[in-house]
Amino acid sequence: MAYTEEELKKELETKEYEYGFYTDIESETFPVGLNEDIVRAISRKKEEPEWMTEWRVEAFRAWEQMIEPEWANVHYKKPDFQNISYYSAPKKKDKYNSLDEVDPELLETFNKLGISLEEQKKLAGVAIDVVMDSVSVATTFKETLAEKGIIFCSISEAIKKHPELVKKYIGSVVPKKDNFYAALNSAVFSDGSFCYIPKGVRCPMELSTYFRINQAGTGQFERTLVIADEGSYVSYLEGCTAPMRDENQLHAAVVELIALDNAEIKYSTVQNWFPGGKDGKGGVYNFVTKRGLCETNAKISWTQVETGSAVTWKYPSCVLKGDNSVGEFYSIAVTNNYQQADTGTKMIHLGKNTKSTIISKGISAGKSQNSYRGLVQVNSRAENARNFSQCDSLLMGNNCGAHTFPYIEAKNKTAQIEHEATTSKIGEDQIFYCNQRGIDTEKAIALIVNGFSKEVLNKLPMEFAVEAQKLLEISLEGSVG
Amino acid sequence: MELKDKLVSSFFAYEDGLDVQSPLHDICSDAIKKFDEKGFPTKKEEAWKYTSLNAILKQNYSLFPKAETGLEFKDVMRYFIHDIDSYKIAFVDGRYSSNLSATSHDGLDVCLMSSALSKPKYRAIIEKYFNKTANTEDSLTALNTAFLKEGAFINIPKGKIVDKPIQILHFSTGKEPAMMLQPRNLIVVGEHAQVQIIERHQSLTENPVLTNVVTEIFADKRSLVDYYKIQNDNPGASLIDNTYISQEKESHASVHTFSIGGHLTRNNLNFYHKDERVMSTLKGITIIGEKQHVDHHTLVNHACPNCESHQDYKGIYSDRSTGVFNGKIIVEKEAQKTNAFQQNNNILLDDKATINTKPQLEIFADDVKCSHGCTIGQLDEDAMFYLRSRGIPTKEAKALLMYAFANNVLESVKIPEVKARINKLIAKKLGVNLGFEL
């Protein structure tokens, strides 16, 4: 692709920083509460076709019959679903010009991350779709992608412009009645990203979505659908932040990945929702359903760095349906203060010669609880399935907890499954070694944590890797003791 | 009538035989209330996710055997480890059989639960230990407590090193078309005392038997408890074994479980650490086939600093058998310097065989060494080829490799006769005669 740096610069310059992070944007918010009318109203608002409305209503009816799950190793005050506004859209899109309006908290975070906003603008080669308070604000680089036949837009746009694709694939990996939060999302999702990579195309740049909850008292429910057609490749990034608020905000997203024959999807997440204050007040409830489907010879790789959210409940999974398909899961979950994370993956081996790898690193500090929960299932027809799992936990202080709940189910005699887990703390001798060489304790811990997480950090795309490393440091600030 | 209703209603008949004044009566009636409230566990409960009791609960079990049946020692000798001298406590259809037993009150008590409960001289011990570690919230344990009648009572006083192993055997004769047994054992091991115990449940016919046994073991300071469970019952028999072990300072308790026979076997093995420098060992070999189902649920609760636990479970599954392993290690906040190790290795031999395993760690202390490893795989093809190329037939070669696989667990068996017996049982199960003993 003839995409010179010059052109890129030009494209970037002509686009102002319109995917902003402003706290005081006037927005249009629906009244709180949820009923069938609200679901229909959301659908009408988005000018959706009839089938989509019905699909939502069906999901809503199923949701009404469901009970909120309690099996996860997290404790929180259940959100009152009738006290949330299910739609909030920024009203004036032309107001995001001045940098002064940027949330100072966010600026500080960016400064801490060492990424100036100028630099942000120039994250070369990254096409970003920003979803703010549930509505997609802007998608950059659309034209460049369109040349290749790649569709990258908001899901509401996709419903209008590419209904055949959406209709075929939405709900095919995460059915609308899959679980409590997936059903809720299916009923009320307001926006999200849609991506389609045509046959044999290798997406020339990293695609990226940026999620942000801005408005108080709103829930964010995005829906992401990524389809990689036969022989294609795409790397997708997802970032999340939210400003500090005292009350808990709900985030219940659904991500569906479809990798057709010989396709490969790499999905990376850096999740940094507001984790709640030092006293455990506020923070985002992150209840996400992520799942990918692999056809023959396809590969899906999930990489996640979880540092935010008060409560995380997230299991990016791979259904290895096709023969020779590969699923990977690399995760770092850091919890501090009163954060709770119950996260892991599911690898469902259905096809022959399927392979999966799970590397999970949990770091808990403060008074937090960090759980790994994973499932490796080998079905009776999955000949020669292979799995390797490793979950390591690092504990800092004795007020936190690290837990592992690995489920392993094998129904085929040719399956080869290995699982290993360790729990340890940062060795005093390691810190002493660093101190001795003039590295202060805080830096030393950051260094050791970085080493501990290296295997996962290495899997992140360049832009994210730097950010993620810094994020780890920030999350663990003040946890030395 | 559903088994649950039958049990609850027959409790009232059974209650008449109890002394209403005794504290035991309260324990029993509280327990039946708990059971009535909770019922039998279903697959909806996390701990019973992979094991369904539905099929075995459908039988019309008789709860109290009508007639006493005498057994001759020579008929059942083969179920004992008979080539060594030992104390024996034997039960036939839930009743004590004096002619099969060899009990003692000489320097130690190896006797019956019923006499321990009724005799005043044991009152202090019963009050101190009975139903204290057992999880009163567990419905099956509560059910056992409610129908508490008979079992083994072993009391080893301070400093006593028991000279020979103690065997506990429960026979069911199959006189009734279906039988439910609920033995209750209490084992108190005093300071510095040492004991070896072998437990076995055996039905003598193919008639369905459901045994719901509860064993409580107290290991006092620096005591040594070595416990072997041999589970090689007939295909009609199902066993739910609930064992609770409470350990005091520097005590060492180990439990070996050999699951070879039986229709459905569920082992709930729980260790509780009450003081520092405790050591717990949990080992098991499971070799099953046909439609057998074996479920090992272990719990080690590290509540005190400087304790150790070692778990090693090996499983070989063929035909349509199902294996479950759920090993839970909890390390509480105070339990610094804990060293907990857990290993679970499984071999699947047939396509219809299933293994579900869940090694679970819950850790709240930071200065600990905890690790678990779990594998599912097959016999090494290269090793098979090596043996075959040296003229060893496939079947024997397979058996050899399986022996080697299970040998880690067998190595730590301290009674040579038990080791020899397990070897024979394994050889029989694998259908080979290797002509040597490992």
mmCIF file of N, CA, C and O in Angstrom, chain B residues 186-247:
data_model
loop_
_atom_site.group_PDB
_atom_site.id
_atom_site.type_symbol
_atom_site.label_atom_id
_atom_site.label_comp_id
_atom_site.label_asym_id
_atom_site.label_seq_id
_atom_site.Cartn_x
_atom_site.Cartn_y
_atom_site.Cartn_z
ATOM 1 N N LEU B 186 -14.808 -42.118 64.684
ATOM 2 C CA LEU B 186 -14.112 -41.049 65.394
ATOM 3 C C LEU B 186 -12.753 -41.569 65.830
ATOM 4 O O LEU B 186 -12.647 -42.624 66.474
ATOM 5 N N ILE B 187 -11.719 -40.852 65.456
ATOM 6 C CA ILE B 187 -10.359 -41.294 65.761
ATOM 7 C C ILE B 187 -9.625 -40.151 66.459
ATOM 8 O O ILE B 187 -9.493 -39.061 65.901
ATOM 9 N N VAL B 188 -9.213 -40.411 67.676
ATOM 10 C CA VAL B 188 -8.510 -39.385 68.440
ATOM 11 C C VAL B 188 -7.100 -39.892 68.712
ATOM 12 O O VAL B 188 -6.913 -40.945 69.313
ATOM 13 N N VAL B 189 -6.115 -39.149 68.213
ATOM 14 C CA VAL B 189 -4.730 -39.575 68.380
ATOM 15 C C VAL B 189 -4.034 -38.557 69.271
ATOM 16 O O VAL B 189 -3.931 -37.380 68.932
ATOM 17 N N GLY B 190 -3.569 -39.017 70.423
ATOM 18 C CA GLY B 190 -2.993 -38.109 71.423
ATOM 19 C C GLY B 190 -1.596 -37.636 71.073
ATOM 20 O O GLY B 190 -1.011 -38.029 70.057
ATOM 21 N N GLU B 191 -1.071 -36.795 71.944
ATOM 22 C CA GLU B 191 0.270 -36.240 71.751
ATOM 23 C C GLU B 191 1.308 -37.332 71.545
ATOM 24 O O GLU B 191 1.314 -38.323 72.274
ATOM 25 N N HIS B 192 2.181 -37.129 70.604
ATOM 26 C CA HIS B 192 3.278 -38.058 70.325
ATOM 27 C C HIS B 192 2.832 -39.466 69.945
ATOM 28 O O HIS B 192 3.658 -40.353 69.839
ATOM 29 N N ALA B 193 1.569 -39.700 69.828
ATOM 30 C CA ALA B 193 1.099 -41.051 69.505
ATOM 31 C C ALA B 193 1.225 -41.304 68.000
ATOM 32 O O ALA B 193 1.316 -40.370 67.202
ATOM 33 N N GLN B 194 1.278 -42.589 67.666
ATOM 34 C CA GLN B 194 1.381 -42.956 66.253
ATOM 35 C C GLN B 194 0.415 -44.082 65.947
ATOM 36 O O GLN B 194 0.285 -45.018 66.736
ATOM 37 N N VAL B 195 -0.235 -44.006 64.787
ATOM 38 C CA VAL B 195 -1.190 -45.056 64.442
ATOM 39 C C VAL B 195 -1.283 -45.231 62.925
ATOM 40 O O VAL B 195 -1.071 -44.290 62.161
ATOM 41 N N GLN B 196 -1.565 -46.461 62.527
ATOM 42 C CA GLN B 196 -1.808 -46.759 61.106
ATOM 43 C C GLN B 196 -3.191 -47.394 60.985
ATOM 44 O O GLN B 196 -3.504 -48.335 61.727
ATOM 45 N N ILE B 197 -3.983 -46.901 60.088
ATOM 46 C CA ILE B 197 -5.363 -47.395 59.967
ATOM 47 C C ILE B 197 -5.667 -47.734 58.515
ATOM 48 O O ILE B 197 -5.256 -47.014 57.591
ATOM 49 N N ILE B 198 -6.368 -48.836 58.344
ATOM 50 C CA ILE B 198 -6.787 -49.247 56.991
ATOM 51 C C ILE B 198 -8.306 -49.347 56.992
ATOM 52 O O ILE B 198 -8.886 -49.972 57.875
ATOM 53 N N GLU B 199 -8.951 -48.707 56.020
ATOM 54 C CA GLU B 199 -10.415 -48.735 55.989
ATOM 55 C C GLU B 199 -10.891 -49.318 54.669
ATOM 56 O O GLU B 199 -10.335 -49.024 53.618
ATOM 57 N N ARG B 200 -11.922 -50.140 54.752
ATOM 58 C CA ARG B 200 -12.442 -50.724 53.532
ATOM 59 C C ARG B 200 -13.944 -50.944 53.647
ATOM 60 O O ARG B 200 -14.446 -51.317 54.691
ATOM 61 N N HIS B 201 -14.639 -50.702 52.550
ATOM 62 C CA HIS B 201 -16.079 -50.980 52.488
ATOM 63 C C HIS B 201 -16.282 -52.055 51.434
ATOM 64 O O HIS B 201 -15.793 -51.920 50.319
ATOM 65 N N GLN B 202 -16.991 -53.101 51.792
ATOM 66 C CA GLN B 202 -17.100 -54.206 50.858
ATOM 67 C C GLN B 202 -18.514 -54.775 50.855
ATOM 68 O O GLN B 202 -19.049 -55.129 51.898
ATOM 69 N N SER B 203 -19.122 -54.846 49.675
ATOM 70 C CA SER B 203 -20.405 -55.541 49.595
ATOM 71 C C SER B 203 -20.136 -56.928 49.031
ATOM 72 O O SER B 203 -19.232 -57.121 48.217
ATOM 73 N N LEU B 204 -20.922 -57.883 49.492
ATOM 74 C CA LEU B 204 -20.643 -59.274 49.134
ATOM 75 C C LEU B 204 -21.497 -59.759 47.968
ATOM 76 O O LEU B 204 -21.311 -60.868 47.480
ATOM 77 N N THR B 205 -22.463 -58.973 47.526
ATOM 78 C CA THR B 205 -23.259 -59.336 46.350
ATOM 79 C C THR B 205 -23.300 -58.147 45.404
ATOM 80 O O THR B 205 -22.699 -57.106 45.667
ATOM 81 N N GLU B 206 -24.059 -58.335 44.317
ATOM 82 C CA GLU B 206 -24.178 -57.246 43.340
ATOM 83 C C GLU B 206 -25.293 -56.273 43.704
ATOM 84 O O GLU B 206 -25.516 -55.289 42.989
ATOM 85 N N ASN B 207 -26.005 -56.548 44.783
ATOM 86 C CA ASN B 207 -27.123 -55.673 45.144
ATOM 87 C C ASN B 207 -26.633 -54.261 45.439
ATOM 88 O O ASN B 207 -25.566 -54.078 46.003
ATOM 89 N N PRO B 208 -27.456 -53.261 45.070
ATOM 90 C CA PRO B 208 -27.018 -51.889 45.284
ATOM 91 C C PRO B 208 -26.838 -51.536 46.767
ATOM 92 O O PRO B 208 -27.689 -51.881 47.594
ATOM 93 N N VAL B 209 -25.756 -50.889 47.053
ATOM 94 C CA VAL B 209 -25.485 -50.421 48.403
ATOM 95 C C VAL B 209 -25.038 -48.966 48.302
ATOM 96 O O VAL B 209 -24.263 -48.617 47.408
ATOM 97 N N LEU B 210 -25.565 -48.133 49.167
ATOM 98 C CA LEU B 210 -25.091 -46.758 49.214
ATOM 99 C C LEU B 210 -24.524 -46.511 50.605
ATOM 100 O O LEU B 210 -25.226 -46.654 51.602
ATOM 101 N N THR B 211 -23.250 -46.191 50.655
ATOM 102 C CA THR B 211 -22.624 -45.936 51.950
ATOM 103 C C THR B 211 -22.299 -44.456 52.049
ATOM 104 O O THR B 211 -21.674 -43.885 51.156
ATOM 105 N N ASN B 212 -22.739 -43.853 53.113
ATOM 106 C CA ASN B 212 -22.436 -42.437 53.360
ATOM 107 C C ASN B 212 -21.703 -42.385 54.695
ATOM 108 O O ASN B 212 -22.303 -42.368 55.751
ATOM 109 N N VAL B 213 -20.383 -42.415 54.610
ATOM 110 C CA VAL B 213 -19.591 -42.541 55.825
ATOM 111 C C VAL B 213 -18.948 -41.209 56.210
ATOM 112 O O VAL B 213 -18.540 -40.435 55.347
ATOM 113 N N VAL B 214 -18.896 -40.954 57.505
ATOM 114 C CA VAL B 214 -18.198 -39.765 58.002
ATOM 115 C C VAL B 214 -17.119 -40.206 58.975
ATOM 116 O O VAL B 214 -17.384 -41.010 59.879
ATOM 117 N N THR B 215 -15.909 -39.736 58.772
ATOM 118 C CA THR B 215 -14.809 -40.053 59.681
ATOM 119 C C THR B 215 -14.205 -38.751 60.185
ATOM 120 O O THR B 215 -13.875 -37.863 59.394
ATOM 121 N N GLU B 216 -14.088 -38.654 61.488
ATOM 122 C CA GLU B 216 -13.423 -37.480 62.063
ATOM 123 C C GLU B 216 -12.118 -37.941 62.697
ATOM 124 O O GLU B 216 -12.091 -38.902 63.457
ATOM 125 N N ILE B 217 -11.044 -37.240 62.376
ATOM 126 C CA ILE B 217 -9.739 -37.615 62.923
ATOM 127 C C ILE B 217 -9.118 -36.399 63.606
ATOM 128 O O ILE B 217 -9.070 -35.303 63.017
ATOM 129 N N PHE B 218 -8.657 -36.586 64.823
ATOM 130 C CA PHE B 218 -7.952 -35.524 65.527
ATOM 131 C C PHE B 218 -6.518 -35.941 65.757
ATOM 132 O O PHE B 218 -6.261 -36.959 66.392
ATOM 133 N N ALA B 219 -5.603 -35.178 65.256
ATOM 134 C CA ALA B 219 -4.202 -35.500 65.439
ATOM 135 C C ALA B 219 -3.617 -34.452 66.373
ATOM 136 O O ALA B 219 -3.481 -33.291 66.008
ATOM 137 N N ASP B 220 -3.297 -34.876 67.575
ATOM 138 C CA ASP B 220 -2.767 -33.931 68.561
ATOM 139 C C ASP B 220 -1.295 -33.643 68.274
ATOM 140 O O ASP B 220 -0.705 -34.190 67.346
ATOM 141 N N LYS B 221 -0.689 -32.828 69.137
ATOM 142 C CA LYS B 221 0.684 -32.377 68.903
ATOM 143 C C LYS B 221 1.654 -33.510 68.578
ATOM 144 O O LYS B 221 1.683 -34.516 69.274
ATOM 145 N N ARG B 222 2.439 -33.299 67.551
ATOM 146 C CA ARG B 222 3.495 -34.225 67.151
ATOM 147 C C ARG B 222 3.036 -35.662 66.969
ATOM 148 O O ARG B 222 3.809 -36.589 67.144
ATOM 149 N N SER B 223 1.792 -35.860 66.677
ATOM 150 C CA SER B 223 1.320 -37.230 66.445
ATOM 151 C C SER B 223 1.511 -37.595 64.972
ATOM 152 O O SER B 223 1.747 -36.735 64.124
ATOM 153 N N LEU B 224 1.400 -38.863 64.714
ATOM 154 C CA LEU B 224 1.566 -39.378 63.355
ATOM 155 C C LEU B 224 0.365 -40.236 63.003
ATOM 156 O O LEU B 224 0.094 -41.233 63.674
ATOM 157 N N VAL B 225 -0.355 -39.843 61.984
ATOM 158 C CA VAL B 225 -1.523 -40.629 61.571
ATOM 159 C C VAL B 225 -1.321 -41.050 60.121
ATOM 160 O O VAL B 225 -1.046 -40.216 59.256
ATOM 161 N N ASP B 226 -1.457 -42.321 59.885
ATOM 162 C CA ASP B 226 -1.250 -42.852 58.543
ATOM 163 C C ASP B 226 -2.511 -43.631 58.169
ATOM 164 O O ASP B 226 -2.815 -44.646 58.794
ATOM 165 N N TYR B 227 -3.245 -43.151 57.200
ATOM 166 C CA TYR B 227 -4.571 -43.706 56.921
ATOM 167 C C TYR B 227 -4.634 -44.214 55.479
ATOM 168 O O TYR B 227 -4.228 -43.514 54.550
ATOM 169 N N TYR B 228 -5.155 -45.426 55.295
ATOM 170 C CA TYR B 228 -5.278 -45.984 53.944
ATOM 171 C C TYR B 228 -6.721 -46.333 53.664
ATOM 172 O O TYR B 228 -7.365 -47.014 54.468
ATOM 173 N N LYS B 229 -7.218 -45.889 52.543
ATOM 174 C CA LYS B 229 -8.580 -46.234 52.147
ATOM 175 C C LYS B 229 -8.500 -47.110 50.910
ATOM 176 O O LYS B 229 -7.982 -46.680 49.882
ATOM 177 N N ILE B 230 -8.994 -48.331 51.046
ATOM 178 C CA ILE B 230 -9.003 -49.235 49.896
ATOM 179 C C ILE B 230 -10.427 -49.309 49.372
ATOM 180 O O ILE B 230 -11.332 -49.757 50.068
ATOM 181 N N GLN B 231 -10.623 -48.799 48.169
ATOM 182 C CA GLN B 231 -11.971 -48.751 47.604
ATOM 183 C C GLN B 231 -12.024 -49.651 46.384
ATOM 184 O O GLN B 231 -11.688 -49.264 45.289
ATOM 185 N N ASN B 232 -12.407 -50.897 46.637
ATOM 186 C CA ASN B 232 -12.481 -51.856 45.526
ATOM 187 C C ASN B 232 -13.761 -52.662 45.659
ATOM 188 O O ASN B 232 -13.748 -53.865 45.803
ATOM 189 N N ASP B 233 -14.868 -51.963 45.642
ATOM 190 C CA ASP B 233 -16.145 -52.607 45.906
ATOM 191 C C ASP B 233 -16.739 -53.204 44.632
ATOM 192 O O ASP B 233 -16.222 -53.014 43.535
ATOM 193 N N ASN B 234 -17.872 -53.903 44.819
ATOM 194 C CA ASN B 234 -18.590 -54.474 43.682
ATOM 195 C C ASN B 234 -19.233 -53.377 42.835
ATOM 196 O O ASN B 234 -19.458 -52.276 43.333
ATOM 197 N N PRO B 235 -19.570 -53.710 41.563
ATOM 198 C CA PRO B 235 -20.131 -52.665 40.694
ATOM 199 C C PRO B 235 -21.462 -52.099 41.191
ATOM 200 O O PRO B 235 -21.906 -51.049 40.724
ATOM 201 N N GLY B 236 -22.118 -52.769 42.120
ATOM 202 C CA GLY B 236 -23.395 -52.246 42.605
ATOM 203 C C GLY B 236 -23.243 -51.216 43.714
ATOM 204 O O GLY B 236 -24.205 -50.555 44.094
ATOM 205 N N ALA B 237 -22.051 -51.113 44.255
ATOM 206 C CA ALA B 237 -21.885 -50.318 45.465
ATOM 207 C C ALA B 237 -21.434 -48.886 45.177
ATOM 208 O O ALA B 237 -20.577 -48.653 44.331
ATOM 209 N N SER B 238 -22.030 -47.967 45.873
ATOM 210 C CA SER B 238 -21.614 -46.566 45.768
ATOM 211 C C SER B 238 -21.173 -46.080 47.127
ATOM 212 O O SER B 238 -21.721 -46.492 48.143
ATOM 213 N N LEU B 239 -20.194 -45.213 47.122
ATOM 214 C CA LEU B 239 -19.617 -44.767 48.388
ATOM 215 C C LEU B 239 -19.469 -43.250 48.399
ATOM 216 O O LEU B 239 -18.954 -42.661 47.460
ATOM 217 N N ILE B 240 -19.962 -42.636 49.457
ATOM 218 C CA ILE B 240 -19.693 -41.218 49.671
ATOM 219 C C ILE B 240 -18.898 -41.138 50.963
ATOM 220 O O ILE B 240 -19.399 -41.469 52.023
ATOM 221 N N ASP B 241 -17.650 -40.776 50.835
ATOM 222 C CA ASP B 241 -16.758 -40.786 51.990
ATOM 223 C C ASP B 241 -16.459 -39.347 52.392
ATOM 224 O O ASP B 241 -15.952 -38.562 51.607
ATOM 225 N N ASN B 242 -16.816 -39.004 53.617
ATOM 226 C CA ASN B 242 -16.531 -37.651 54.119
ATOM 227 C C ASN B 242 -15.524 -37.778 55.251
ATOM 228 O O ASN B 242 -15.841 -38.347 56.283
ATOM 229 N N THR B 243 -14.325 -37.291 55.035
ATOM 230 C CA THR B 243 -13.308 -37.410 56.071
ATOM 231 C C THR B 243 -12.839 -36.012 56.484
ATOM 232 O O THR B 243 -12.542 -35.172 55.634
ATOM 233 N N TYR B 244 -12.814 -35.791 57.779
ATOM 234 C CA TYR B 244 -12.404 -34.489 58.303
ATOM 235 C C TYR B 244 -11.226 -34.694 59.238
ATOM 236 O O TYR B 244 -11.321 -35.458 60.184
ATOM 237 N N ILE B 245 -10.126 -34.033 58.971
ATOM 238 C CA ILE B 245 -8.942 -34.223 59.796
ATOM 239 C C ILE B 245 -8.511 -32.890 60.384
ATOM 240 O O ILE B 245 -8.309 -31.907 59.663
ATOM 241 N N SER B 246 -8.386 -32.857 61.690
ATOM 242 C CA SER B 246 -7.974 -31.642 62.364
ATOM 243 C C SER B 246 -6.585 -31.887 62.946
ATOM 244 O O SER B 246 -6.370 -32.861 63.652
ATOM 245 N N GLN B 247 -5.639 -31.008 62.641
ATOM 246 C CA GLN B 247 -4.262 -31.265 63.035
ATOM 247 C C GLN B 247 -3.714 -30.200 63.973
ATOM 248 O O GLN B 247 -3.814 -29.009 63.704
#
